[in-house]
Structures are given as structure tokens and as C-alpha cells.
GROMACS .gro file of C-alpha atoms in nm:
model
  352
    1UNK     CA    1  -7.006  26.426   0.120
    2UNK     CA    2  -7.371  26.457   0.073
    3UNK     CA    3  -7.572  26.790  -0.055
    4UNK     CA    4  -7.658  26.907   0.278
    5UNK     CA    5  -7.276  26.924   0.395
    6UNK     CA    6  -7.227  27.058   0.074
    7UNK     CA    7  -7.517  27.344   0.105
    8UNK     CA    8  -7.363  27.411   0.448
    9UNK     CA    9  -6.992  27.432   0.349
   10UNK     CA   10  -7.120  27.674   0.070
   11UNK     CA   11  -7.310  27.876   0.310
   12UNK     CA   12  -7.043  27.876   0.598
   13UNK     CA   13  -6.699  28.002   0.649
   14UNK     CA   14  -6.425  27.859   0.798
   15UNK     CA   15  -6.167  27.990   1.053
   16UNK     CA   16  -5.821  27.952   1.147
   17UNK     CA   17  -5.747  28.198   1.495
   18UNK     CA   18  -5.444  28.251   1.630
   19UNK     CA   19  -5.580  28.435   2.011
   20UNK     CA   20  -5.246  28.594   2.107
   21UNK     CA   21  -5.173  28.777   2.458
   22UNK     CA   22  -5.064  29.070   2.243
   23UNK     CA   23  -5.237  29.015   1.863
   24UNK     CA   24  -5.568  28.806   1.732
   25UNK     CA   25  -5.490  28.716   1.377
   26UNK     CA   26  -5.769  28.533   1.169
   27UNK     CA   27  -5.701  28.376   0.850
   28UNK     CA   28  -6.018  28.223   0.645
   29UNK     CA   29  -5.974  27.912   0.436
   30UNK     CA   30  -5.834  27.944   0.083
   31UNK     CA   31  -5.799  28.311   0.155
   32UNK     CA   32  -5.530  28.381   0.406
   33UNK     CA   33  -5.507  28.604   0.728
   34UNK     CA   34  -5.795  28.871   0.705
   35UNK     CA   35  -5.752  28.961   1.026
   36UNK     CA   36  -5.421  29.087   1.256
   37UNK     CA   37  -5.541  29.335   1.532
   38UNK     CA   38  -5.410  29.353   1.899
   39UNK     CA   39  -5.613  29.213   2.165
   40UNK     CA   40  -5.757  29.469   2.294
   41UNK     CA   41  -6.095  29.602   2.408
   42UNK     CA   42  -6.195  29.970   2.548
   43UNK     CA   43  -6.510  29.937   2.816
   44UNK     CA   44  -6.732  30.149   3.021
   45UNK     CA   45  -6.543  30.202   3.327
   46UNK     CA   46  -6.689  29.940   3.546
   47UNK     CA   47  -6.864  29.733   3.319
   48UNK     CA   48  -6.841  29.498   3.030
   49UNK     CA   49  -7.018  29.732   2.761
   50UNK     CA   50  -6.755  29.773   2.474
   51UNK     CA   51  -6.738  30.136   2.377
   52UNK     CA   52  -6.762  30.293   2.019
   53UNK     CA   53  -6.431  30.385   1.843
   54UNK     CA   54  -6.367  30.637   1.598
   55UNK     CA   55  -6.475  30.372   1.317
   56UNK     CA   56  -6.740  30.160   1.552
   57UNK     CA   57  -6.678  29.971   1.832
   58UNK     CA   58  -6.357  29.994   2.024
   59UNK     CA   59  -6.181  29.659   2.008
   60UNK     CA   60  -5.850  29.589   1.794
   61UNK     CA   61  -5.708  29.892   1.617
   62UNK     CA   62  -5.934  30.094   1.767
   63UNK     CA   63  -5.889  30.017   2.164
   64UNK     CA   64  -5.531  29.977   2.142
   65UNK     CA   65  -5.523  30.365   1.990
   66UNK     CA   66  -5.647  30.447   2.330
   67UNK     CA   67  -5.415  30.254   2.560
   68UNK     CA   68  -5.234  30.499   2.837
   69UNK     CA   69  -5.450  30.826   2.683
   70UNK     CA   70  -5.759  30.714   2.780
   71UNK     CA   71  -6.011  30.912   2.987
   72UNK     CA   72  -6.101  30.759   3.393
   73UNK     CA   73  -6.415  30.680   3.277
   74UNK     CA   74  -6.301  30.444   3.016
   75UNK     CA   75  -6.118  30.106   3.090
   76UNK     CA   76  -5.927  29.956   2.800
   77UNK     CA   77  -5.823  29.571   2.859
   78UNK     CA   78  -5.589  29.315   2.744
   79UNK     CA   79  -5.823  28.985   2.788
   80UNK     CA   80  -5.568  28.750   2.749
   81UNK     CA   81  -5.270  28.708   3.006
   82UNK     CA   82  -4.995  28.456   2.958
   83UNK     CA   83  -5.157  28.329   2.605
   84UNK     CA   84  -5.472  28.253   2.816
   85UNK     CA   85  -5.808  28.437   2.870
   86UNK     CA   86  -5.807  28.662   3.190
   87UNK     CA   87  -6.173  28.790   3.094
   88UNK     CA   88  -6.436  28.571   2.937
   89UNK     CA   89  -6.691  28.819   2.897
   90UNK     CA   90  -6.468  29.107   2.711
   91UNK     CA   91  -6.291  28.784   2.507
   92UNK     CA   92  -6.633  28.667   2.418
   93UNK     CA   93  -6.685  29.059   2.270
   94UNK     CA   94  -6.342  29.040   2.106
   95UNK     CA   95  -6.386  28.724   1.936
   96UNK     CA   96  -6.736  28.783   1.798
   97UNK     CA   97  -6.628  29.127   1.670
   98UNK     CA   98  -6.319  28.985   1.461
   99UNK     CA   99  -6.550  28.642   1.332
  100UNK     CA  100  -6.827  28.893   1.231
  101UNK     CA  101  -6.558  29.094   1.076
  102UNK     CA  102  -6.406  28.789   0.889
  103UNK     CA  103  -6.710  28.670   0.798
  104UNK     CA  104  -6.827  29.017   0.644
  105UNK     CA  105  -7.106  29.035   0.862
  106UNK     CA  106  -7.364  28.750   0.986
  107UNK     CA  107  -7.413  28.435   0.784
  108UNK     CA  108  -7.671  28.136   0.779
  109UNK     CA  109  -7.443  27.925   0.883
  110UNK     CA  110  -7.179  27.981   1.210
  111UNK     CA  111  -6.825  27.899   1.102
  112UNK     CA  112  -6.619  27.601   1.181
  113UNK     CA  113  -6.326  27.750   1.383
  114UNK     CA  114  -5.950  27.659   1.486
  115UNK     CA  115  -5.776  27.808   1.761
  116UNK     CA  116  -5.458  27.762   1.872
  117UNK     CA  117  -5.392  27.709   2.192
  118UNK     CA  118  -5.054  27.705   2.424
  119UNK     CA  119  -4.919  27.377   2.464
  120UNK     CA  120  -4.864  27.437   2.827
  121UNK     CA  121  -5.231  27.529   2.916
  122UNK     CA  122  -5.461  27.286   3.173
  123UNK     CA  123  -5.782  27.134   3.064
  124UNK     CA  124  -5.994  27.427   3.269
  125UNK     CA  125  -5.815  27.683   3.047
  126UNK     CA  126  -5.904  27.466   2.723
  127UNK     CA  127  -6.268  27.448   2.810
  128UNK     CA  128  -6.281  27.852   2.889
  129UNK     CA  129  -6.127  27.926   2.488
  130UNK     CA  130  -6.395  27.645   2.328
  131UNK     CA  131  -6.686  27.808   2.547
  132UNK     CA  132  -6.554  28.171   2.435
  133UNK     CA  133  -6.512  28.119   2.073
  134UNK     CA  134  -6.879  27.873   2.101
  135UNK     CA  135  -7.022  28.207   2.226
  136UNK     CA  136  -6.870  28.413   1.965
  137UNK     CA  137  -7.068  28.279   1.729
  138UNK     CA  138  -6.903  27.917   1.605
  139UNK     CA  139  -7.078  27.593   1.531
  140UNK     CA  140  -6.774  27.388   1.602
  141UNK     CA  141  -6.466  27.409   1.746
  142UNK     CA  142  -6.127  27.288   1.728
  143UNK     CA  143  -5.806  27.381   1.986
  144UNK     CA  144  -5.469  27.317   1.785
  145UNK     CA  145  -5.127  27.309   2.051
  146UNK     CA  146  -4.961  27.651   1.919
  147UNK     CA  147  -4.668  27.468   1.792
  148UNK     CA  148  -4.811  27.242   1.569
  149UNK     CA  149  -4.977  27.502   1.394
  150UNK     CA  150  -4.711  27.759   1.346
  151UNK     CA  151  -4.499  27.384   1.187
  152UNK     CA  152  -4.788  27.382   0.981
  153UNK     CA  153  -4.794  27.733   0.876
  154UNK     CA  154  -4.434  27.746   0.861
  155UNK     CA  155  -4.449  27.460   0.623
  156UNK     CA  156  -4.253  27.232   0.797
  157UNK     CA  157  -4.294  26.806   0.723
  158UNK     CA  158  -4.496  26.704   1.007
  159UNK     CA  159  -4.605  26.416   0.898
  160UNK     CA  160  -4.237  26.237   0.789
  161UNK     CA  161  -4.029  26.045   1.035
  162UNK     CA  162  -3.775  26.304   1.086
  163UNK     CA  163  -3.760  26.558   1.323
  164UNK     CA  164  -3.855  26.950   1.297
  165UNK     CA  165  -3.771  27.174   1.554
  166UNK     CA  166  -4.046  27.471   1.619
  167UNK     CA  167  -4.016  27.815   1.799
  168UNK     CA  168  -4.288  27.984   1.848
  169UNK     CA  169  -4.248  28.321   1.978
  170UNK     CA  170  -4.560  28.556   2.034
  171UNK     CA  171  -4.719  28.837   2.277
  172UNK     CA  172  -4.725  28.610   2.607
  173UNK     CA  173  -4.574  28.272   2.567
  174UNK     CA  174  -4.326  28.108   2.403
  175UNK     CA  175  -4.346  27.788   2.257
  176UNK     CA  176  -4.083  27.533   2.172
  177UNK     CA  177  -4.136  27.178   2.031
  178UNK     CA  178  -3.968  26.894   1.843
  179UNK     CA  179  -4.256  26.743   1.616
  180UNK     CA  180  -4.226  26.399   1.390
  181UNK     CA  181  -4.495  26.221   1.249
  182UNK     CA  182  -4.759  26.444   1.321
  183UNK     CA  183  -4.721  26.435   1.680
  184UNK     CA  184  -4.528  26.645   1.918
  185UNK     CA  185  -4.243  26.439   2.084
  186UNK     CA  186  -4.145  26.657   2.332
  187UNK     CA  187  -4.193  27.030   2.408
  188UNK     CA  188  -4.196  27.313   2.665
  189UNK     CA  189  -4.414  27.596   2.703
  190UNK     CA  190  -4.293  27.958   2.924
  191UNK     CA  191  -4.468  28.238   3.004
  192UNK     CA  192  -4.212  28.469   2.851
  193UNK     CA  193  -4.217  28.627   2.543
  194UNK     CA  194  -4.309  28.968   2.419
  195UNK     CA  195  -4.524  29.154   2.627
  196UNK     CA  196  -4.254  29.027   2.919
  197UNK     CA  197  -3.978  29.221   2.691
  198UNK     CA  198  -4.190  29.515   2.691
  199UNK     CA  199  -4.253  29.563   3.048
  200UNK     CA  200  -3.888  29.501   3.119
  201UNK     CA  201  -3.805  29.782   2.922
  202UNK     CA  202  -4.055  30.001   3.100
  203UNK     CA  203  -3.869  29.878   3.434
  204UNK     CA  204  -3.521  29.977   3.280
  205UNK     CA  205  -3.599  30.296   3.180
  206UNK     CA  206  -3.790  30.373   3.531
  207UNK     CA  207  -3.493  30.223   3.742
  208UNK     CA  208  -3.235  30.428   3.524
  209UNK     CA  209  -3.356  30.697   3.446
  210UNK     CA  210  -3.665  30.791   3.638
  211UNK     CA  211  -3.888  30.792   3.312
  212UNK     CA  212  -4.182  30.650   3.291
  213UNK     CA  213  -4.342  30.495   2.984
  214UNK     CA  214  -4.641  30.319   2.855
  215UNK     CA  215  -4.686  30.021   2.661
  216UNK     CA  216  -4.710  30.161   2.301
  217UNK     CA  217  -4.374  30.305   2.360
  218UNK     CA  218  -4.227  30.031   2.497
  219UNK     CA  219  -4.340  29.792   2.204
  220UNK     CA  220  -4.201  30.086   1.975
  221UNK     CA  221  -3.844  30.077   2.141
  222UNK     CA  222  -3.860  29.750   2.118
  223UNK     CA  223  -3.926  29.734   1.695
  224UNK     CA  224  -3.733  30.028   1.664
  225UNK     CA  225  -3.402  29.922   1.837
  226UNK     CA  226  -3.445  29.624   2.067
  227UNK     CA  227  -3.233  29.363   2.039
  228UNK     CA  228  -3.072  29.015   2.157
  229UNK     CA  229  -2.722  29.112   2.160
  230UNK     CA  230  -2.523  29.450   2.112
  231UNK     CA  231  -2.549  29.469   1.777
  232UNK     CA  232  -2.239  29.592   1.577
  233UNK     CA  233  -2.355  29.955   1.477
  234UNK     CA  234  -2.507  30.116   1.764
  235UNK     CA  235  -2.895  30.225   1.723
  236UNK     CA  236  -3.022  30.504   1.875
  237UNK     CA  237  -3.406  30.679   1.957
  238UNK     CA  238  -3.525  30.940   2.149
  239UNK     CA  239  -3.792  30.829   2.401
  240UNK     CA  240  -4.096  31.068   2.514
  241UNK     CA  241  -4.191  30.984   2.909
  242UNK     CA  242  -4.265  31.104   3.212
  243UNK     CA  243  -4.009  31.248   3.486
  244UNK     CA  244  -4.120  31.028   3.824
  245UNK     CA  245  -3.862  31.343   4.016
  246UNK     CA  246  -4.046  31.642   3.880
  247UNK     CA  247  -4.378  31.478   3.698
  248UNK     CA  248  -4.301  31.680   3.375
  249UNK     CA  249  -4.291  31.541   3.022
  250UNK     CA  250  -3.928  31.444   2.963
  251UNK     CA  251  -3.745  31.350   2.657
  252UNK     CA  252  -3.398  31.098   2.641
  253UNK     CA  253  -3.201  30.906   2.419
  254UNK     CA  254  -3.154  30.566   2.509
  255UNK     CA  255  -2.927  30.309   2.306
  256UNK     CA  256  -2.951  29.909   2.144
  257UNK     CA  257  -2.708  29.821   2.398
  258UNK     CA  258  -2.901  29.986   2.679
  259UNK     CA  259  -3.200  29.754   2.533
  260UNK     CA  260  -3.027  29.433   2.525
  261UNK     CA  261  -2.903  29.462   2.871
  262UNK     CA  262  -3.259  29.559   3.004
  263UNK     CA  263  -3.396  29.254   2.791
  264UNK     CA  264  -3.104  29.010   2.877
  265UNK     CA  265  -3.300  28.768   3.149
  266UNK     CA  266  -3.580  28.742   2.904
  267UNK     CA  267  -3.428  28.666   2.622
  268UNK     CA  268  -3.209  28.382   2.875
  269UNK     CA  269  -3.530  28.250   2.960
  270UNK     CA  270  -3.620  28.175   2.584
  271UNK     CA  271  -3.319  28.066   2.439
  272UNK     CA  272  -3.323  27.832   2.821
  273UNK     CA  273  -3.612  27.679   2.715
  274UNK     CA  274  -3.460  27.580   2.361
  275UNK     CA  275  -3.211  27.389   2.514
  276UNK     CA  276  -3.468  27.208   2.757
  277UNK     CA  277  -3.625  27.038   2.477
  278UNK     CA  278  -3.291  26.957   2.287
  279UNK     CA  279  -3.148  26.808   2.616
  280UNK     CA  280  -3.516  26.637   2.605
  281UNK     CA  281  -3.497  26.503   2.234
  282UNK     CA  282  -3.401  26.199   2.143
  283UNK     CA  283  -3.082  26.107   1.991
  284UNK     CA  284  -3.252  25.998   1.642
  285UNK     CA  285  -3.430  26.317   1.613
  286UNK     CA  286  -3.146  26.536   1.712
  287UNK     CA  287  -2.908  26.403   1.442
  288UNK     CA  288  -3.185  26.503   1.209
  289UNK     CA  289  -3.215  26.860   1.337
  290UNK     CA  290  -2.835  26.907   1.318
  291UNK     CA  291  -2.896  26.885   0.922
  292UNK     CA  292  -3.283  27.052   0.967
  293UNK     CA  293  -3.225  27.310   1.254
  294UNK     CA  294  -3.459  27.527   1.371
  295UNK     CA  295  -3.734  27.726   1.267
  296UNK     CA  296  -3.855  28.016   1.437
  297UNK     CA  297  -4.180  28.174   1.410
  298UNK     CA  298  -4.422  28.413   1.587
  299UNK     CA  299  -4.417  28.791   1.590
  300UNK     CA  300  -4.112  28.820   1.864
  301UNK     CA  301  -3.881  28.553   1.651
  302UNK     CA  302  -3.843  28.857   1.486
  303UNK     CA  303  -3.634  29.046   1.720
  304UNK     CA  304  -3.336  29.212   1.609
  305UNK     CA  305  -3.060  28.924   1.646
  306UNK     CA  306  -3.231  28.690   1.797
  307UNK     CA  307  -3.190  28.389   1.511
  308UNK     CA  308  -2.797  28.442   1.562
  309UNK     CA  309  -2.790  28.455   1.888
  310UNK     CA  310  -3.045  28.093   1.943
  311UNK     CA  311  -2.766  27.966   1.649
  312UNK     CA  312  -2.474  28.066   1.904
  313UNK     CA  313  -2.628  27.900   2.179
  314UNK     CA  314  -2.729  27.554   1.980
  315UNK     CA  315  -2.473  27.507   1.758
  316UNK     CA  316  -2.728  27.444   1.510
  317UNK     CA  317  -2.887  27.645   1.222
  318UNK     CA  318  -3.121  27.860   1.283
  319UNK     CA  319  -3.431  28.018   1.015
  320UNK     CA  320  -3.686  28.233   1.044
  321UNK     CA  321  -4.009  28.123   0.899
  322UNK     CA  322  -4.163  28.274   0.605
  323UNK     CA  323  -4.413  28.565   0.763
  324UNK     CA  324  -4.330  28.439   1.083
  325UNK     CA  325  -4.669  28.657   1.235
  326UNK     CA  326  -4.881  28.490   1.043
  327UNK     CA  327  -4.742  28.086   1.091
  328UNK     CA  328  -5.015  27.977   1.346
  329UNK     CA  329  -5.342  28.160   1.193
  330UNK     CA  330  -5.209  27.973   0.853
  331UNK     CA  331  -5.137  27.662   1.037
  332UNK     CA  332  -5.519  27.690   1.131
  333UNK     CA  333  -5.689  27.703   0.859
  334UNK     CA  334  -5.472  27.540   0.619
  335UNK     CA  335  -5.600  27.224   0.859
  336UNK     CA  336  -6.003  27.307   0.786
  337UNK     CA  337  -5.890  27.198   0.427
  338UNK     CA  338  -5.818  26.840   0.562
  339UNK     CA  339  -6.028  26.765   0.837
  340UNK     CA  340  -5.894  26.386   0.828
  341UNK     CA  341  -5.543  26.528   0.935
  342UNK     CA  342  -5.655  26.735   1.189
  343UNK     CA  343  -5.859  26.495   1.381
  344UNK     CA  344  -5.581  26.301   1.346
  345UNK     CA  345  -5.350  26.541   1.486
  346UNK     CA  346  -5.555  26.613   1.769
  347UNK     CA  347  -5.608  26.274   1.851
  348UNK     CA  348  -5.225  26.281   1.861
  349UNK     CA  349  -5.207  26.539   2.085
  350UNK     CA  350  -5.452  26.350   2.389
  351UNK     CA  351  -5.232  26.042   2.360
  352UNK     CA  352  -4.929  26.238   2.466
   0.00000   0.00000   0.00000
């Protein structure tokens, strides 16, 4: 390495940046995840100017505080739809606030970043996240397939001949893959995850029970009691809406079981796309997993029951990762320390 890379490396700080549907995270190299905020911007109605929060601009923590209450003349937007971006501009916004914020404030030097991408998105969709996070304020860029990276952060040993079996689980997609020798083998990629789980339990709730809900509390009953399967002991919360038949604030109590009923085709639709990729994998690596099993990672792998009931319908064992929320933005920049491997994994990745 000569003194100039070194001068730059010194003066520049590299990124690892998970750009979720529902969260950003961005963890910085040696240091961890600095960053976990939703994606979220608040905007002059009818424009693109970001707004200021109560503790300066109004993107992350401070948009999403906004989302349902906010005034007519404010817009607050989710720029990301299906794990992709919806809204260049606003992402652009988004994406320079939380490098600038990583970064503690401007530097010499742009960073060198790594995104993670969905495995499942086209080459158009690739070139609008390089050109976004280029914008944002990086001097180079790197798109990582969202499985590989949460393997990585997960600590799982993609570089042996044996198979691991990833499930990645976050705001908009959910990503599945079987991964040996740092390349993915085979994999599947569905636009179901949980914002999907959200919005089906604002259409329960609305068919049932003629309450209507926003997003926040949606996510909340989801944390709170949501679940796979009936669990055991029944759960219980009251829910704050409003009455579509009179248009007054109303108040109910809705149960776990209620939840995993509303929730039940998008759960199917995960645990569906599991068994895609197993009936995909070949027989080699699927004796391995049978001793492996699966790892699950991603913000929504934590749903209550969901590990036992993805065991149930495999056969095989079933773990959640260690911090699962935080697997791909670790994945990320755990690669910037080894730029060797990640070349090398991405040059994996266009040979598939």
C-alpha cells in the first residue's frame, strides 16, 4: 500500500449500509453499527425540501415521529418500496444525512461504502442505489446481494465447501439463500416481509372490527404480540383506532391468536420460499444443512415463533443469528476490512 492510500485511508471512513424498506442501519469499520433509524423522510408538501425536526432535519427518528399525525402541509415518505428505492431524490437526502451523521460531519475524503442490495433486484434498480449513495456523498461504491452479507454478519463459513443456509428477514423483502464457497448456489428473493405483516394487520383489524389504524400501531401490535403460531399462553393489548361506523376514537382488545390468523398468508409466503430453495439445493449441500440448519437473520426473524415454526416446516434446525438487526450492516463493513474477499465475492456474484 503506498503513503497516499495510506493518507487517504487515514483521512476517510468506511461504510457498511444496510438500506432497508423499513430501517437504514450503518455500521463503520472497526466500530460497529452507528447508525439504525427507519427510512423515513418528512417533506414540504409538494416538494422534495426535507423539513426540520425537533432536533434538525426530519429524516430517521425524527420523520417517523410524525408518521399518521402529521399536518396536510407536510408529506412524510417511505423512499424505499419492496427493498428498492421508490424516490431517488428524498433517498439521495436520506442517505447523505445518515453518511454525514456516521461520519461526524464532512471529511476530506468521501467514504468507501457497501450496500446491500436484494438478491432479486434487476440491473436498472442496481444502478439507481450506486447513483444514490454516489450522490450522497461516496467515493466508491460497492452493492453486496443481502444474503451474503447478513452470512457474513451472522458469522457463518462462507468460504468452506459446505453449505450454510441464510434467512434474511427485513422491512420489505425476504431473502433466502444456500451459500458455499463464497458464492451463492441457489436462492430466492419475495417481496414479503415486514412492512407486508404490518399492513395485513391494519386490514384485519379494519375488516373485523371497523378500526382503523396507522402504521406505528401496527408495527407495535406486531412487537408487542404478533406471532407465527398461537402461542401457548394467550397475549393480549388494547389497541387505540379509529371507528370507520361513527369516526370516533375507539379503543379494543385484540388477541396473539387474532394476530397469527391475520398474519397467516404472510408468514406461508416466507416459510414457502424456504422450501423453494431446499427443493432447489443440491443433495451434497442439503446433507450438510441437516447437521448445519438454518440461520435466520434480519429484524422480522425475530417474530414471536417464527424459528419453531420454519423448524416444523423443514425438519431441520433452526437459529437465530446473534443481533439478527444488525447481520447485514456487519456483513458490510466487516468486508471493507478485506477488500481482496469482497471483490472476490462480487465477482462471484456476476458469474451466477
Amino acid at each position: 500500500m503506498s503513503w497516499f492510500d495510506r493518507i487517504v485511508g487515514l483521512l476517510s471512513l468506511d461504510l457498511g449500509i444496510d438500506l432497508g424498506t423499513a430501517n437504514t442501519l450503518v455500521a463503520v469499520k472497526g466500530r460497529g453499527v452507528v447508525i439504525s433509524e427507519p427510512s423515513v423522510v418528512a417533506v414540504k408538501k409538494g416538494t422534495k425540501q426535507v423539513i426540520d425536526g425537533p432536533m434538525g432535519e426530519a429524516v430517521g427518528d425524527q420523520a417517523k415521529i410524525m408518521l399518521g399525525k402529521n399536518p396536510g402541509n407536510i408529506d412524510v415518505i417511505k423512499p424505499l418500496k419492496d427493498g428498492v428505492i421508490a424516490d431517488l431524490e428524498i433517498t439521495e437526502h436520506m442517505l447523505r444525512y445518515f453518511i454525514r451523521k456516521a461520519s461526524g460531519g464532512r471529511r476530506l475524503v468521501p467514504p468507501r461504502v457497501v450496500v446491500a442490495v436484494p438478491s432479486g433486484i434487476n440491473e436498472v434498480e442496481k444502478g439507481a442505489v450506486t447513483n444514490s449513495v454516489r450522490k450522497a456523498g461516496a467515493r466508491e461504491v460497492f452493492l453486496l446481494q443481502e444474503p451474503m452479507a447478513a452470512a457474513i454478519g451472522a458469522g457463518l463459513p462462507i468460504a468452506e465447501p459446505v453449505g450454510s443456509m441464510i434467512v434474511d428477514i427485513g422491512g420489505g423483502t425476504t431473502e433466502v439463500a444456500v451459500i458455499s464457497m463464497i458464492g451463492i448456489v441457489t436462492s430466492e428473493s419475495v417481496r414479503v416481509a415486514g412492512d407486508e405483516i404490518d399492513h395485513a394487520i391494519i386490514k384485519y383489524l379494519k375488516n373485523q372490527y371497523s378500526v382503523i389504524i396507522g402504521e406505528n400501531t401496527a408495527e407495535m401490535v406486531k412487537l408487542t404480540i404478533g406471532s407465527a403460531i398461537a402461542p401457548a399462553e394467550e397475549l393480549r393489548m388494547q389497541i387505540k383506532g379509529r371507528d370507520l361506523r361513527t369516526g370516533l376514537p375507539h379503543q379494543l382488545e385484540v388477541t396473539s391468536t387474532e394476530i397469527a390468523e391475520a398474519i397467516r398468508p404472510q408468514i406461508q409466503t416466507i416459510v414457502g420460499a424456504i422450501k423453494m430453495v431446499l427443493e432447489r439445493t443440491a443433495p451434497e449441500l442439503a446433507s450438510d444443512l441437516i447437521e448445519r440448519g438454518i440461520t435466520m437473520a434480519g429484524g422480522t426473524s425475530q417474530l414471536r415463533g417464527l424459528t419453531d415454526l420454519v423448524a416444523r416446516e423443514t425438519r431441520l434446525p433452526v437459529y437465530l443469528a446473534n443481533d439478527p438487526m444488525t447481520c447485514v450492516a456487519r456483513g458490510c463493513a466487516a468486508l471493507l476490512d478485506d477488500l481482496d474477499s469482497l471483490k472476490q465475492i462480487l465477482e462471484a456474484g456476476v458469474q451466477q
